[in-house]
Every structure is written in structure tokens, then in C-alpha cells.
Tab-separated table of C-alpha atoms and ligand atoms in Angstrom:
chain	number	residue	atom	x	y	z
A	1	UNK	CA	138.802	95.727	123.332
A	2	UNK	CA	141.935	93.669	123.850
A	3	UNK	CA	142.386	90.252	122.313
A	4	UNK	CA	141.551	88.456	125.539
A	5	UNK	CA	138.334	90.423	126.043
A	6	UNK	CA	137.307	89.708	122.450
A	7	UNK	CA	138.095	86.005	122.699
A	8	UNK	CA	136.215	85.747	125.949
A	9	UNK	CA	133.154	87.520	124.582
A	10	UNK	CA	133.159	85.220	121.551
A	11	UNK	CA	133.502	82.048	123.653
A	12	UNK	CA	130.666	83.187	125.932
A	13	UNK	CA	128.453	83.891	122.912
A	14	UNK	CA	129.204	80.486	121.437
A	15	UNK	CA	128.387	78.766	124.746
A	16	UNK	CA	125.113	80.675	125.010
A	17	UNK	CA	124.156	79.889	121.399
A	18	UNK	CA	124.914	76.168	121.892
A	19	UNK	CA	122.820	76.155	125.079
A	20	UNK	CA	119.907	77.800	123.285
A	21	UNK	CA	120.087	75.232	120.448
A	22	UNK	CA	119.697	72.508	123.076
A	23	UNK	CA	116.964	74.478	124.902
A	24	UNK	CA	119.223	74.732	127.934
A	25	UNK	CA	119.746	77.696	130.232
A	26	UNK	CA	123.161	79.205	129.365
A	27	UNK	CA	123.521	80.119	133.038
A	28	UNK	CA	123.852	76.424	133.808
A	29	UNK	CA	127.151	76.235	131.898
A	30	UNK	CA	130.287	77.369	133.714
A	31	UNK	CA	133.276	78.395	131.652
A	32	UNK	CA	136.420	77.067	133.319
A	33	UNK	CA	139.288	79.054	131.793
A	34	UNK	CA	142.310	76.785	131.486
A	35	UNK	CA	145.448	78.798	132.263
A	36	UNK	CA	148.188	76.164	132.045
A	37	UNK	CA	151.335	77.755	130.575
A	38	UNK	CA	149.789	81.223	131.081
A	39	UNK	CA	151.310	83.775	133.452
A	40	UNK	CA	149.790	85.285	136.569
A	41	UNK	CA	149.460	88.570	134.642
A	42	UNK	CA	147.225	86.846	132.113
A	43	UNK	CA	145.186	85.312	134.924
A	44	UNK	CA	144.766	88.755	136.509
A	45	UNK	CA	143.568	90.148	133.218
A	46	UNK	CA	141.094	87.280	132.856
A	47	UNK	CA	139.792	87.813	136.384
A	48	UNK	CA	139.400	91.532	135.684
A	49	UNK	CA	137.201	90.515	132.744
A	50	UNK	CA	134.929	88.574	135.077
A	51	UNK	CA	136.325	85.036	134.928
A	52	UNK	CA	136.105	83.372	138.326
A	53	UNK	CA	136.674	79.712	137.481
A	54	UNK	CA	140.250	78.842	136.596
A	55	UNK	CA	141.571	75.416	135.609
A	56	UNK	CA	145.121	74.124	135.903
A	57	UNK	CA	146.437	70.637	135.164
A	58	UNK	CA	149.654	70.485	137.248
A	59	UNK	CA	149.859	71.301	140.919
A	60	UNK	CA	153.522	72.429	140.733
A	61	UNK	CA	152.682	74.969	138.061
A	62	UNK	CA	149.468	76.101	139.721
A	63	UNK	CA	150.752	76.586	143.261
A	64	UNK	CA	152.610	79.894	142.776
A	65	UNK	CA	149.768	81.279	140.659
A	66	UNK	CA	147.205	80.382	143.311
A	67	UNK	CA	149.396	81.912	146.035
A	68	UNK	CA	149.805	85.141	144.075
A	69	UNK	CA	146.108	85.499	143.257
A	70	UNK	CA	145.188	84.821	146.861
A	71	UNK	CA	147.663	87.502	147.968
A	72	UNK	CA	145.763	89.878	145.672
A	73	UNK	CA	142.582	88.826	147.431
A	74	UNK	CA	140.881	87.621	144.283
A	75	UNK	CA	137.939	85.282	144.841
A	76	UNK	CA	138.656	82.452	142.428
A	77	UNK	CA	137.463	78.879	142.238
A	78	UNK	CA	140.482	76.781	141.267
A	79	UNK	CA	139.720	73.628	139.310
A	80	UNK	CA	142.220	70.766	139.157
A	81	UNK	CA	141.727	69.166	135.745
A	82	UNK	CA	144.910	67.136	135.193
A	83	UNK	CA	146.080	63.692	136.224
A	84	UNK	CA	146.944	63.496	139.935
A	85	UNK	CA	149.796	61.358	141.195
A	86	UNK	CA	149.124	59.816	144.613
A	87	UNK	CA	152.054	61.589	146.193
A	88	UNK	CA	150.622	64.953	145.078
A	89	UNK	CA	147.199	64.366	146.613
A	90	UNK	CA	147.912	66.355	149.763
A	91	UNK	CA	149.052	69.430	147.830
A	92	UNK	CA	146.103	69.215	145.486
A	93	UNK	CA	143.693	69.255	148.416
A	94	UNK	CA	145.562	72.166	149.989
A	95	UNK	CA	145.334	74.370	146.886
A	96	UNK	CA	142.319	73.483	144.757
A	97	UNK	CA	138.597	74.002	145.321
A	98	UNK	CA	137.185	71.422	142.888
A	99	UNK	CA	138.877	68.293	141.542
A	100	UNK	CA	137.735	67.085	138.103
A	101	UNK	CA	140.244	64.282	137.679
A	102	UNK	CA	139.509	61.662	140.332
A	103	UNK	CA	140.175	58.482	138.406
A	104	UNK	CA	140.330	55.737	141.057
A	105	UNK	CA	138.909	54.853	144.449
A	106	UNK	CA	142.489	54.690	145.699
A	107	UNK	CA	143.150	58.319	144.791
A	108	UNK	CA	139.738	59.299	146.160
A	109	UNK	CA	140.604	57.719	149.499
A	110	UNK	CA	143.784	59.778	149.743
A	111	UNK	CA	141.983	62.983	148.809
A	112	UNK	CA	139.305	62.156	151.369
A	113	UNK	CA	141.880	61.641	154.097
A	114	UNK	CA	143.605	64.986	153.438
A	115	UNK	CA	140.294	66.825	153.098
A	116	UNK	CA	139.237	65.312	156.425
A	117	UNK	CA	142.447	66.488	158.096
A	118	UNK	CA	141.608	69.997	156.941
A	119	UNK	CA	138.008	69.705	158.080
A	120	UNK	CA	136.843	70.127	154.489
A	121	UNK	CA	134.195	68.642	152.298
A	122	UNK	CA	135.828	68.654	148.872
A	123	UNK	CA	133.760	68.778	145.645
A	124	UNK	CA	134.955	66.245	143.075
A	125	UNK	CA	134.115	64.849	139.677
A	126	UNK	CA	135.006	61.338	138.648
A	127	UNK	CA	136.985	61.060	135.425
A	128	UNK	CA	135.803	58.340	133.080
A	129	UNK	CA	137.279	57.024	129.860
A	130	UNK	CA	134.096	56.638	127.834
A	131	UNK	CA	135.817	56.566	124.435
A	132	UNK	CA	137.899	53.449	125.101
A	133	UNK	CA	140.989	55.250	123.834
A	134	UNK	CA	144.107	53.360	124.985
A	135	UNK	CA	146.347	54.958	127.560
A	136	UNK	CA	143.765	57.562	128.525
A	137	UNK	CA	143.142	58.512	132.151
A	138	UNK	CA	139.819	57.746	133.743
A	139	UNK	CA	137.859	54.746	134.906
A	140	UNK	CA	137.197	52.431	131.932
A	141	UNK	CA	133.588	53.086	130.919
A	142	UNK	CA	133.344	52.662	127.143
A	143	UNK	CA	131.277	49.454	127.310
A	144	UNK	CA	129.376	49.724	130.575
A	145	UNK	CA	126.077	48.887	128.836
A	146	UNK	CA	127.126	45.653	127.118
A	147	UNK	CA	130.064	44.477	129.226
A	148	UNK	CA	128.902	43.240	132.622
A	149	UNK	CA	132.457	42.855	133.938
A	150	UNK	CA	133.348	46.453	133.114
A	151	UNK	CA	130.053	47.704	134.556
A	152	UNK	CA	130.637	45.695	137.752
A	153	UNK	CA	134.152	47.050	138.220
A	154	UNK	CA	132.960	50.589	137.580
A	155	UNK	CA	130.087	50.346	140.041
A	156	UNK	CA	132.417	48.878	142.683
A	157	UNK	CA	134.828	51.827	142.341
A	158	UNK	CA	131.963	54.320	142.384
A	159	UNK	CA	130.485	52.721	145.474
A	160	UNK	CA	133.734	53.252	147.365
A	161	UNK	CA	134.079	56.830	146.164
A	162	UNK	CA	130.535	57.954	146.955
A	163	UNK	CA	130.876	56.526	150.474
A	164	UNK	CA	133.822	58.733	151.426
A	165	UNK	CA	132.780	61.254	154.076
A	166	UNK	CA	134.963	64.245	153.101
A	167	UNK	CA	134.321	64.218	149.361
A	168	UNK	CA	131.194	65.528	147.666
A	169	UNK	CA	130.624	63.829	144.336
A	170	UNK	CA	129.270	66.384	141.864
A	171	UNK	CA	129.353	64.408	138.622
A	172	UNK	CA	131.619	63.094	135.873
A	173	UNK	CA	134.438	64.381	133.707
A	174	UNK	CA	135.837	63.117	130.425
A	175	UNK	CA	138.312	64.048	127.730
A	176	UNK	CA	137.287	63.172	124.190
A	177	UNK	CA	139.969	61.883	121.814
A	178	UNK	CA	141.560	64.552	119.636
A	179	UNK	CA	139.136	64.939	116.745
A	180	UNK	CA	139.478	66.507	113.320
A	181	UNK	CA	135.874	67.706	113.493
A	182	UNK	CA	133.909	68.577	116.663
A	183	UNK	CA	131.023	66.246	115.721
A	184	UNK	CA	133.323	63.276	116.378
A	185	UNK	CA	133.180	64.062	120.085
A	186	UNK	CA	129.376	63.907	120.272
A	187	UNK	CA	129.027	60.136	120.903
A	188	UNK	CA	131.683	60.402	123.629
A	189	UNK	CA	129.773	63.171	125.401
A	190	UNK	CA	126.498	61.275	124.986
A	191	UNK	CA	128.082	58.211	126.562
A	192	UNK	CA	129.236	60.255	129.575
A	193	UNK	CA	125.757	61.656	130.046
A	194	UNK	CA	124.199	58.173	129.826
A	195	UNK	CA	126.680	56.896	132.389
A	196	UNK	CA	125.809	59.795	134.671
A	197	UNK	CA	122.112	58.935	134.379
A	198	UNK	CA	122.785	55.285	135.233
A	199	UNK	CA	124.909	56.215	138.247
A	200	UNK	CA	122.301	58.708	139.407
A	201	UNK	CA	119.771	55.870	139.528
A	202	UNK	CA	122.193	53.573	141.277
A	203	UNK	CA	123.573	56.032	143.850
A	204	UNK	CA	120.750	58.537	144.311
A	205	UNK	CA	122.165	60.139	147.447
A	206	UNK	CA	125.338	61.352	145.690
A	207	UNK	CA	125.225	64.446	143.451
A	208	UNK	CA	125.445	63.847	139.717
A	209	UNK	CA	124.423	67.235	138.330
A	210	UNK	CA	127.763	68.140	136.762
A	211	UNK	CA	129.293	67.012	133.490
A	212	UNK	CA	132.772	68.414	132.803
A	213	UNK	CA	133.335	67.933	129.103
A	214	UNK	CA	134.357	69.975	126.075
A	215	UNK	CA	137.531	71.918	125.290
A	216	UNK	CA	138.483	74.475	122.645
A	217	UNK	CA	137.789	72.166	119.708
A	218	UNK	CA	134.457	70.758	120.844
A	219	UNK	CA	132.907	72.779	123.675
A	220	UNK	CA	129.796	73.704	121.685
A	221	UNK	CA	128.981	70.049	121.021
A	222	UNK	CA	129.593	69.369	124.728
A	223	UNK	CA	127.131	72.097	125.735
A	224	UNK	CA	124.552	70.669	123.324
A	225	UNK	CA	125.028	67.301	125.047
A	226	UNK	CA	124.626	68.631	128.581
A	227	UNK	CA	128.014	69.908	129.776
A	228	UNK	CA	127.746	72.078	132.898
A	229	UNK	CA	131.499	72.779	132.991
A	230	UNK	CA	133.508	73.400	129.824
A	231	UNK	CA	137.300	73.565	130.148
A	232	UNK	CA	138.580	76.010	127.562
A	233	UNK	CA	142.151	77.195	127.125
A	234	UNK	CA	143.204	78.134	123.594
A	235	UNK	CA	139.930	79.696	122.460
A	236	UNK	CA	140.258	82.187	125.332
A	237	UNK	CA	144.015	82.718	125.626
A	238	UNK	CA	145.285	81.858	122.154
A	239	UNK	CA	147.590	79.011	121.164
A	240	UNK	CA	149.971	77.813	123.848
A	241	UNK	CA	153.630	78.474	123.090
B	301	LIG	C1	144.624	71.851	128.486
B	301	LIG	C2	143.367	71.201	128.922
B	301	LIG	C3	142.116	71.699	128.540
B	301	LIG	C4	141.947	72.907	127.622
B	301	LIG	O1	142.404	72.611	126.352
B	301	LIG	P1	142.211	73.656	125.137
B	301	LIG	O2	142.291	72.781	123.950
B	301	LIG	O3	143.320	74.630	125.266
B	301	LIG	O4	140.882	74.287	125.289
B	301	LIG	C5	140.977	71.063	129.012
B	301	LIG	N1	141.054	69.998	129.818
B	301	LIG	C6	142.232	69.476	130.217
B	301	LIG	C7	142.224	68.293	131.114
B	301	LIG	C8	143.416	70.059	129.780
B	301	LIG	O5	144.587	69.543	130.184
């Protein structure tokens, strides 16, 4: 087996073991292989090994890779996981199948408009900053239980987003702060799940099934806490150069 095949097998085993520890069905966890900085050749190899969900964080970098894979007729679900500038919204809608990083109603409105022009209904996740880390993307959501002002602002944004006709809300996404041990991410993932449960009660007609959380350093903890999408780069492809 090549290195990629071995890494992939190991990551899949670790996901399955984490799911079993939490008495969850491993089939309910999708591995999104994050291919930023990786070449199209590497993506082809990954697809040949059965990966179908690919994540990229910059539309400029992703575009030629998506074009090439589509030329090869590969059926891939492309996940946009990085911060989206307003002026890139149109391109993002044109190239990606699922957007994890919707972090404002304003961005959502633009995505909705472009999806509508294409006659699409675009699956999205709403990115939330549940750790309170400064300078982090995502709607502020670290104190939604005890801070009525934050909770009010959050609900107001969510209300606008869930009402958009060409977006399908699927759930929430977060990035935990860089941690020296995976356990440090657990409260962050628990907070995202609690927020999802609250929003599910508040906006029952939207879909809240998905939680996109966990990366190379903490994906097992994320699976234990309910992740349905883990975004893993280095554990599959090796360290980025
Ligand atoms: C790069 C990236 C990942 C994957 O990170 P690894 O540590 O390589 O697993 C996940 N999510 C986002 C948003 C990223 O930018």
C-alpha cells in the first residue's frame, strides 16, 4: 500500500473507533479530505482510493482543480471550508457543492442570489465562533446561553439566513483554537452541538443535522461529540509544505 492509502485507512479506522466509543453509527460521519496545497494528481489518487468529499479553503486555488477533475468525469462533492470574501461569492456558488463557511447573513444573501440565478438550492452550514477566540471567523456564539445580547444578535442573523429561498441550511461549522492536546477542543465541540440543539428548537423547519467540526489534531474528539463532517488534511496527505 502507498502512504496515502495507509493514511486513509488509518484515519477511517480512527473515525470508526471514535464513533463506536460514542455509540454512533460510523456511516453517519463523512470524511472531507482537505486538499489545499495538494496537486490534482494527489486528488486523483485520493479519489481512486474512494474519497468523494473534497474540501478546499480558497476559491482561486480550487477552481483549476475542480475544472480538471470534472474534465475527468469524477463525481466529487466539493466543500468550501475557508473564509469567503463577498466579491468571491459568485465564483464560490459556481464551483462548490456545499459551503461550510457562511459567517454572516450578508454573505448568505449574496450566495442566495447567485444560487437563485443558477436555479440552484445550495446546501450550507453556518460557521460559528463558539470558543470566543479573538479574530476568528464565524458568528459570535461563545456566550449564547448567558449573554442575552449575543443570543439575540445570533438569532436575528440565523432568522435571515434560514429564510433565504435558494439556500438549504444543513447545520453548523466551527474551528477549534489550536490546541496542544485534542481534549482541549471538547468543550468547543460540545458548545457547537448545544447551539445546534437550541437553533433546531427555534427554527424547526430548517435542517440542523450536520456538525462540521474536527481536523487532523482533534477529529476523534469531534466524532465523539457528534461531528457528521470532519475536515482532515494532514492526517491523510501528510504535512503541508
Ligand atoms: C486546512 C483546514 C482544515 C484541515 O486541517 P488539517 O489540520 O490539515 O487537518 C480543516 N478546516 C479548515 C477550515 C482548514 O482550512
